[in-house]
Short mmCIF file of C-alpha atoms in Angstrom, two decimals:
data_model
loop_
_atom_site.label_atom_id
_atom_site.label_comp_id
_atom_site.label_asym_id
_atom_site.label_seq_id
_atom_site.Cartn_x
_atom_site.Cartn_y
_atom_site.Cartn_z
CA MET N 183 124.57 192.30 212.31
CA LYS N 184 122.87 195.37 211.35
CA LEU N 185 119.57 195.49 213.57
CA PHE N 186 117.02 198.85 213.43
CA HIS N 187 115.62 199.99 217.04
CA LEU N 188 112.27 201.07 216.60
CA SER N 189 109.32 201.89 219.40
CA ASP N 190 106.70 203.55 220.54
CA LEU N 191 104.89 203.65 217.55
CA HIS N 192 101.42 204.53 219.02
CA LEU N 193 99.19 203.95 216.01
CA GLY N 194 96.22 205.13 216.15
CA LYS N 195 97.00 208.36 218.30
CA ARG N 196 94.84 211.23 218.61
CA LEU N 197 97.13 214.79 219.49
CA ASN N 198 94.68 217.29 220.82
CA GLU N 199 91.68 215.40 218.86
CA TYR N 200 93.72 215.51 215.44
CA SER N 201 94.49 212.30 214.11
CA LEU N 202 97.44 211.31 213.41
CA LEU N 203 96.99 208.62 211.38
CA GLU N 204 98.07 209.85 207.96
CA ASP N 205 101.71 211.92 209.65
CA GLN N 206 101.79 207.97 211.00
CA ARG N 207 101.71 207.02 207.74
CA HIS N 208 104.44 209.03 206.37
CA ILE N 209 106.66 208.06 208.76
CA LEU N 210 106.25 204.27 207.90
CA ASP N 211 106.78 204.81 204.75
CA ALA N 212 110.00 206.92 205.26
CA LEU N 213 111.26 203.78 207.88
CA LEU N 214 110.67 201.52 204.95
CA ASP N 215 112.67 203.18 202.91
CA LEU N 216 115.25 203.80 205.29
CA THR N 217 115.12 200.29 205.52
CA GLY N 218 115.47 199.28 201.60
CA ARG N 219 118.57 201.38 201.35
CA GLU N 220 120.28 200.40 204.99
CA ARG N 221 119.02 196.56 204.96
CA PRO N 222 118.97 195.65 208.12
CA ASP N 223 118.95 191.87 209.50
CA ALA N 224 116.34 192.41 211.60
CA VAL N 225 113.99 195.59 213.06
CA LEU N 226 113.20 195.70 216.60
CA ILE N 227 110.04 197.32 217.84
CA ALA N 228 110.42 197.81 221.60
CA GLY N 229 106.62 197.90 222.25
CA ASP N 230 104.11 200.72 222.35
CA VAL N 231 102.91 199.56 218.94
CA TYR N 232 99.38 200.85 219.30
CA ASP N 233 98.00 203.85 221.50
CA LYS N 234 95.57 201.75 223.09
CA PRO N 235 94.50 198.51 224.28
CA VAL N 236 92.12 197.93 221.76
CA PRO N 237 93.00 200.18 218.48
CA PRO N 238 91.26 201.27 215.78
CA ALA N 239 90.70 199.44 212.81
CA GLU N 240 92.76 201.70 210.52
CA ALA N 241 95.87 201.33 213.36
CA VAL N 242 95.82 197.89 212.76
CA GLU N 243 95.44 197.64 209.35
CA LEU N 244 98.77 200.02 208.87
CA LEU N 245 100.46 197.69 211.00
CA ASP N 246 99.42 194.89 208.77
CA SER N 247 100.69 197.15 205.98
CA PHE N 248 103.98 197.99 207.76
CA LEU N 249 104.91 194.39 208.55
CA VAL N 250 104.09 192.78 205.62
CA ARG N 251 106.11 195.47 203.13
CA LEU N 252 109.35 195.21 206.09
CA THR N 253 109.08 191.37 205.23
CA ALA N 254 109.26 191.83 201.49
CA LEU N 255 112.54 193.86 202.12
CA GLY N 256 114.27 190.72 203.83
CA ALA N 257 114.19 192.26 207.14
CA GLN N 258 113.37 189.63 210.49
CA VAL N 259 111.05 191.57 212.87
CA LEU N 260 111.33 190.85 216.94
CA LEU N 261 108.09 192.76 218.51
CA ILE N 262 107.00 193.21 221.87
CA ALA N 263 104.19 194.64 223.79
CA GLY N 264 104.29 197.60 226.00
CA ASN N 265 102.06 199.01 228.47
CA HIS N 266 99.52 200.83 225.81
CA ASP N 267 99.21 197.30 224.22
CA SER N 268 97.00 194.33 224.90
CA PRO N 269 99.56 191.23 225.00
CA GLU N 270 96.89 188.94 223.85
CA ARG N 271 95.38 191.05 220.88
CA LEU N 272 99.05 191.67 219.93
CA ALA N 273 100.31 188.05 219.73
CA PHE N 274 97.03 186.45 217.94
CA GLY N 275 98.48 184.30 215.31
CA GLY N 276 101.82 184.82 216.53
CA ARG N 277 103.43 181.19 216.05
CA LEU N 278 102.02 181.49 212.27
CA MET N 279 104.01 185.04 211.46
CA ALA N 280 106.99 183.50 212.96
CA ALA N 281 107.19 181.24 209.72
CA GLU N 282 107.06 184.52 207.70
CA GLY N 283 110.03 186.82 210.19
CA VAL N 284 107.68 188.44 212.20
CA HIS N 285 108.24 187.42 216.01
CA VAL N 286 105.90 188.53 218.22
CA ALA N 287 106.51 187.98 221.97
CA PRO N 288 103.97 185.85 223.47
CA VAL N 289 101.79 187.12 226.52
CA TYR N 290 104.33 186.01 229.63
CA ASP N 291 103.84 182.97 231.45
CA GLY N 292 107.20 183.05 233.23
CA THR N 293 109.49 181.98 230.46
CA VAL N 294 111.06 184.00 227.84
CA ARG N 295 112.37 181.82 224.69
CA SER N 296 115.16 183.58 222.24
CA VAL N 297 114.76 183.96 218.88
CA VAL N 298 118.04 183.01 217.30
CA LEU N 299 119.77 184.53 214.41
CA THR N 300 122.76 184.05 212.71
CA ASP N 301 125.52 185.82 210.85
CA GLU N 302 129.41 185.33 210.23
CA TYR N 303 130.08 185.44 213.81
CA GLY N 304 127.61 183.15 214.54
CA PRO N 305 124.65 183.05 216.42
CA VAL N 306 122.69 186.26 218.52
CA TYR N 307 120.00 185.38 220.41
CA PHE N 308 117.17 188.19 220.85
CA TYR N 309 115.21 187.64 223.99
CA LEU N 310 111.55 189.51 224.00
CA LEU N 311 110.24 190.44 227.31
CA PRO N 312 107.22 192.59 226.99
CA PHE N 313 106.02 195.40 229.83
CA LEU N 314 105.31 193.64 232.95
CA LYS N 315 104.63 194.70 236.70
CA PRO N 316 105.46 192.88 239.71
CA ALA N 317 102.05 191.15 239.88
CA HIS N 318 102.48 189.50 236.78
CA VAL N 319 105.78 188.15 237.80
CA ARG N 320 105.02 187.04 241.34
CA ARG N 321 102.21 184.70 240.02
CA PHE N 322 105.13 182.68 238.21
CA PHE N 323 107.84 182.98 240.88
CA PRO N 324 105.90 182.86 244.66
CA GLU N 325 109.23 182.42 246.34
CA GLU N 326 111.10 185.35 244.51
CA GLU N 327 111.01 189.03 246.19
CA THR N 328 108.98 190.57 243.29
CA GLY N 329 107.68 193.54 245.53
CA SER N 330 109.77 196.32 243.45
CA TYR N 331 109.58 196.14 239.62
CA THR N 332 113.65 195.95 239.46
CA ASP N 333 112.89 192.64 241.83
CA ALA N 334 110.03 191.27 239.22
CA LEU N 335 112.77 192.11 236.30
CA ARG N 336 115.57 190.98 238.11
CA ALA N 337 113.27 187.29 238.58
CA ALA N 338 112.56 187.45 235.28
CA VAL N 339 115.60 188.05 233.97
CA GLY N 340 116.95 185.68 235.75
CA ALA N 341 114.62 182.89 234.63
CA MET N 342 115.39 182.87 231.32
CA GLY N 343 118.63 181.20 231.40
CA VAL N 344 120.92 183.43 229.27
CA ASP N 345 124.53 182.17 228.75
CA PHE N 346 126.44 186.10 228.71
CA ALA N 347 129.45 184.39 226.86
CA ALA N 348 127.15 184.24 223.58
CA ARG N 349 126.05 187.38 221.96
CA ASN N 350 122.79 188.51 223.39
CA VAL N 351 120.18 191.14 222.61
CA LEU N 352 117.14 191.96 225.10
CA VAL N 353 114.21 193.64 224.06
CA THR N 354 111.48 195.41 227.09
CA HIS N 355 109.29 197.55 227.76
CA GLN N 356 110.10 199.69 231.09
CA PHE N 357 111.16 202.71 232.54
CA VAL N 358 114.89 202.34 233.27
CA THR N 359 115.90 204.58 236.59
CA GLY N 360 118.05 208.05 235.33
CA ALA N 361 116.22 207.91 232.42
CA HIS N 362 114.66 211.65 231.39
CA THR N 363 110.87 212.04 230.51
CA CYS N 364 108.63 214.17 228.83
CA ASP N 365 104.70 215.01 228.67
CA SER N 366 103.54 212.39 226.34
CA GLU N 367 104.54 209.62 228.05
CA GLU N 368 102.48 207.92 231.24
CA HIS N 369 104.24 208.40 234.66
CA THR N 370 103.97 206.87 238.23
CA ILE N 371 104.08 209.02 241.31
CA GLY N 372 107.24 208.72 242.83
CA GLY N 373 108.83 206.52 240.25
CA THR N 374 107.78 203.89 241.60
CA ASP N 375 107.85 201.71 238.30
CA GLY N 376 111.68 202.36 237.76
CA VAL N 377 113.84 199.46 236.82
CA ASP N 378 117.72 199.78 238.19
CA ALA N 379 119.46 199.39 234.39
CA ALA N 380 122.03 196.86 236.49
CA VAL N 381 119.44 194.36 235.90
CA PHE N 382 120.04 193.96 232.42
CA ASP N 383 124.19 194.13 232.71
CA GLY N 384 125.68 191.46 230.64
CA PHE N 385 123.28 191.48 227.45
CA ASP N 386 125.44 192.96 224.71
CA TYR N 387 122.43 195.51 223.77
CA VAL N 388 119.28 196.19 225.39
CA ALA N 389 116.62 197.75 223.13
CA LEU N 390 114.53 199.30 225.48
CA GLY N 391 110.97 201.44 224.92
CA HIS N 392 108.72 203.34 226.72
CA LEU N 393 110.17 206.67 227.08
CA HIS N 394 109.74 209.18 223.81
CA ASN N 395 113.28 210.42 223.76
CA PRO N 396 116.26 209.00 222.25
CA GLN N 397 119.07 208.26 225.60
CA GLN N 398 121.00 206.00 226.65
CA VAL N 399 120.81 204.66 230.21
CA GLY N 400 124.14 204.23 232.03
CA ARG N 401 126.32 202.82 229.26
CA PRO N 402 125.73 203.20 225.15
CA GLU N 403 124.28 199.96 225.16
CA VAL N 404 121.22 200.32 227.22
CA ARG N 405 119.09 202.73 225.32
CA TYR N 406 116.01 203.96 224.12
CA CYS N 407 115.27 205.09 220.81
CA GLY N 408 112.82 207.43 221.09
CA THR N 409 109.28 207.65 219.43
CA PRO N 410 109.43 208.39 215.27
CA LEU N 411 106.99 210.60 215.82
CA LYS N 412 106.43 213.79 218.48
CA TYR N 413 104.01 213.07 220.30
CA SER N 414 103.61 216.18 222.64
CA PHE N 415 105.27 219.80 222.40
CA SER N 416 107.66 218.96 225.18
CA GLU N 417 109.22 217.10 222.29
CA ALA N 418 109.03 220.24 219.69
CA ASN N 419 112.81 220.71 219.93
CA CYS N 420 113.75 217.01 219.93
CA PRO N 421 114.88 215.93 216.24
CA LYS N 422 113.72 211.84 216.15
CA SER N 423 115.53 209.23 214.20
CA VAL N 424 115.84 205.20 214.17
CA THR N 425 118.51 203.88 216.01
CA VAL N 426 121.22 201.55 213.84
CA VAL N 427 122.96 198.96 215.58
CA GLU N 428 125.77 196.69 214.26
CA LEU N 429 126.80 193.44 216.40
CA GLY N 430 130.32 192.36 215.54
CA GLU N 431 131.98 189.62 217.52
CA LYS N 432 131.19 189.31 221.01
CA GLY N 433 132.09 192.63 222.51
CA THR N 434 131.66 195.00 219.73
CA VAL N 435 129.03 197.06 219.21
CA SER N 436 128.45 200.24 217.63
CA LEU N 437 125.40 202.60 217.45
CA SER N 438 124.41 205.47 214.89
CA THR N 439 121.35 207.27 214.23
CA LEU N 440 119.65 207.94 211.15
CA PRO N 441 116.99 210.97 210.91
CA LEU N 442 113.43 210.81 210.55
CA THR N 443 111.54 213.62 208.68
CA PRO N 444 107.77 214.12 209.49
CA ARG N 445 104.87 214.75 207.41
CA ARG N 446 104.57 218.10 210.01
CA GLU N 447 106.74 219.36 212.31
CA LEU N 448 105.28 220.49 215.99
CA ARG N 449 106.41 224.33 216.61
CA GLU N 450 105.61 226.32 219.62
CA LEU N 451 105.37 229.90 218.73
CA ARG N 452 104.77 232.97 220.71
CA GLY N 453 104.46 236.67 220.95
CA ARG N 454 101.16 239.31 220.66
CA TYR N 455 98.36 238.48 218.25
CA GLU N 456 99.42 240.89 215.45
CA ALA N 457 103.14 240.16 215.21
CA LEU N 458 101.89 236.41 214.63
CA THR N 459 99.71 237.34 212.01
CA LEU N 460 101.74 239.70 209.82
CA ARG N 461 102.39 237.68 206.43
CA SER N 462 105.98 239.19 206.77
CA PHE N 463 106.24 236.72 209.70
CA TYR N 464 105.01 233.60 208.36
CA ALA N 465 105.95 234.34 204.59
CA GLY N 466 108.33 231.72 203.12
CA THR N 467 108.10 229.22 206.18
CA SER N 468 106.27 225.91 206.73
CA LEU N 469 104.67 227.42 209.97
CA PRO N 470 101.16 227.26 208.19
CA GLU N 471 101.50 223.92 207.71
CA ASP N 472 103.17 222.97 210.72
CA TYR N 473 100.95 221.56 214.05
CA LEU N 474 101.56 224.49 216.43
CA HIS N 475 100.94 225.22 219.95
CA ILE N 476 100.58 229.53 219.85
CA THR N 477 101.28 231.50 223.53
CA LEU N 478 99.47 235.13 223.07
CA THR N 479 101.13 237.96 225.45
CA ASP N 480 98.52 240.31 224.94
CA GLU N 481 97.22 241.81 228.28
CA GLU N 482 93.93 241.67 226.78
CA ASP N 483 92.59 238.61 225.27
CA ILE N 484 91.49 238.32 221.29
CA PRO N 485 88.07 237.66 220.92
CA ASP N 486 87.56 234.49 218.74
CA ALA N 487 91.58 234.10 218.52
CA VAL N 488 91.41 230.33 218.07
CA GLY N 489 89.32 231.01 214.65
CA LYS N 490 90.91 233.83 213.48
CA LEU N 491 94.32 232.39 214.15
CA ARG N 492 93.37 229.04 212.11
CA VAL N 493 92.65 230.96 209.20
CA ILE N 494 96.51 231.69 208.53
CA TYR N 495 97.45 228.21 210.74
CA PRO N 496 94.52 225.73 210.17
CA TYR N 497 96.35 222.99 212.02
CA LEU N 498 96.98 225.45 215.14
CA MET N 499 96.72 222.62 218.24
CA LYS N 500 96.64 224.55 221.31
CA LEU N 501 96.53 228.25 222.57
CA ASP N 502 97.58 229.64 225.39
CA TYR N 503 97.85 233.48 227.19
CA ASP N 504 101.18 234.66 229.42
CA ASN N 505 100.49 237.89 230.69
CA THR N 506 100.23 239.65 233.62
CA ARG N 507 96.41 238.08 234.84
CA THR N 508 97.91 234.94 233.84
CA ARG N 509 100.92 234.85 235.59
CA SER N 510 98.99 236.43 239.14
CA MET N 511 96.47 234.21 239.21
CA ALA N 512 97.61 232.13 242.36
CA GLY N 513 95.16 230.44 244.93
CA PRO N 514 91.43 230.27 245.17
CA LEU N 515 89.27 233.49 246.19
CA GLU N 516 88.51 234.35 249.48
CA LEU N 517 84.78 234.93 249.87
CA GLY N 518 84.78 235.42 253.48
CA GLY N 519 81.95 237.24 254.48
CA SER N 520 80.25 236.36 250.97
CA ALA N 521 76.63 236.20 252.73
CA ARG N 522 76.81 240.03 253.78
CA ARG N 523 77.90 240.77 249.95
CA SER N 524 75.60 241.20 247.06
CA PRO N 525 76.19 239.11 243.86
CA MET N 526 77.71 241.97 242.16
CA GLU N 527 80.47 242.61 244.77
CA LEU N 528 81.16 239.01 244.36
CA PHE N 529 81.32 239.15 240.86
CA GLU N 530 83.41 241.91 240.93
CA ALA N 531 85.83 240.27 243.56
CA LEU N 532 86.34 237.22 241.19
CA TYR N 533 86.62 239.53 238.21
CA GLU N 534 89.69 241.37 239.69
CA ARG N 535 91.40 238.16 241.20
CA GLN N 536 90.88 236.27 237.19
CA ASN N 537 91.97 239.53 235.42
CA ASN N 538 94.07 241.57 237.76
CA GLN N 539 92.21 244.63 237.03
CA PRO N 540 88.85 246.21 238.80
CA MET N 541 85.91 245.85 236.10
CA THR N 542 85.11 249.47 234.19
CA ALA N 543 82.31 251.47 234.91
CA GLU N 544 81.03 249.62 231.35
CA MET N 545 81.20 246.25 232.24
CA HIS N 546 79.72 247.10 235.67
CA ASP N 547 76.55 248.22 233.31
CA PHE N 548 76.27 245.81 231.45
CA LEU N 549 76.70 242.93 234.01
CA SER N 550 73.92 244.56 236.34
CA GLY N 551 71.36 244.87 233.40
CA LEU N 552 71.92 241.43 232.30
CA MET N 553 71.24 240.31 236.14
CA GLY N 554 68.39 242.39 236.66
CA GLU N 555 66.93 240.87 233.18
CA ILE N 556 67.66 237.09 234.40
CA TRP N 557 65.88 237.86 237.84
CA GLU N 558 63.15 239.11 236.54
CA GLU N 559 62.43 235.88 233.96
CA THR N 560 62.62 233.61 237.20
CA LEU N 561 60.21 235.40 239.11
#
């Protein structure tokens, strides 16, 4: 049985105030092309389907179109809610959709019923376990120890009554301890939401969602597939893919990946303003069409740098400086004895702390005149 493992579509997401809806439409079209070519028996979507619990209408329409076209290609779809989703909204109409091959995990009620698909080796049992917190589990198992995420997930999995002699696949959305995170994910202080991977022992494959970089946790069969798109510049050098899972007879699982090419890449550029604006620097590259984070190393700020750079790089998302001034800025300005210092002296001290150099005579004269004009207007 061949499976596609997807997660964290985050439909409707905005990055640095740019809507990614067209980028998401492009990547879903690419996934449909791969589905038509590879003909998986099922597509697993392991949570964070939307970026917000109440998604924009355009994101709902995009998911609707994607699911209709997936099932038209003959694939069964198995889908759960992640921590960004509203499980109630996502599960609406789930019993009707199941008849068309779209199996959506219902709101967790202490039970998880398997979806059974069959191949030449017999049945495969799919368990759809949406994102859970200990409080979600505790109300259904008051007698169980559910103080930690590991305890809660152990209780939820234990209540499934899984026959581990058969072939079983778990689709879930949690942070498994030991996995590597990136900037576009939600983090908790001290890793209190971590789940021990041992909770999932016995499953032939565990399709994880929540983390955005593809990786295994412990054994290869406990896997995050990662996002189909890059959702932070910390992922700029992380290729995206769809994970392909092939189940043979009990105990035989093979994994591979198929690359995904985005509509626009996320890239990071670094250098002096003059170098980055030379035509020879970007000629013949895709840089002007990519989403960019640029770090300028000029010692002096470039007036209206964002506006000027966007003439060349229209999809510039983020601009930073890395120079002597920015590297030396540390700690608050000490204003001891400020009552005995003039406003000009205080501003001079602030300027020197921020810029690692004193004000010039020209700056001093300009500021002195400006202060005088302001005070005259307030008298």
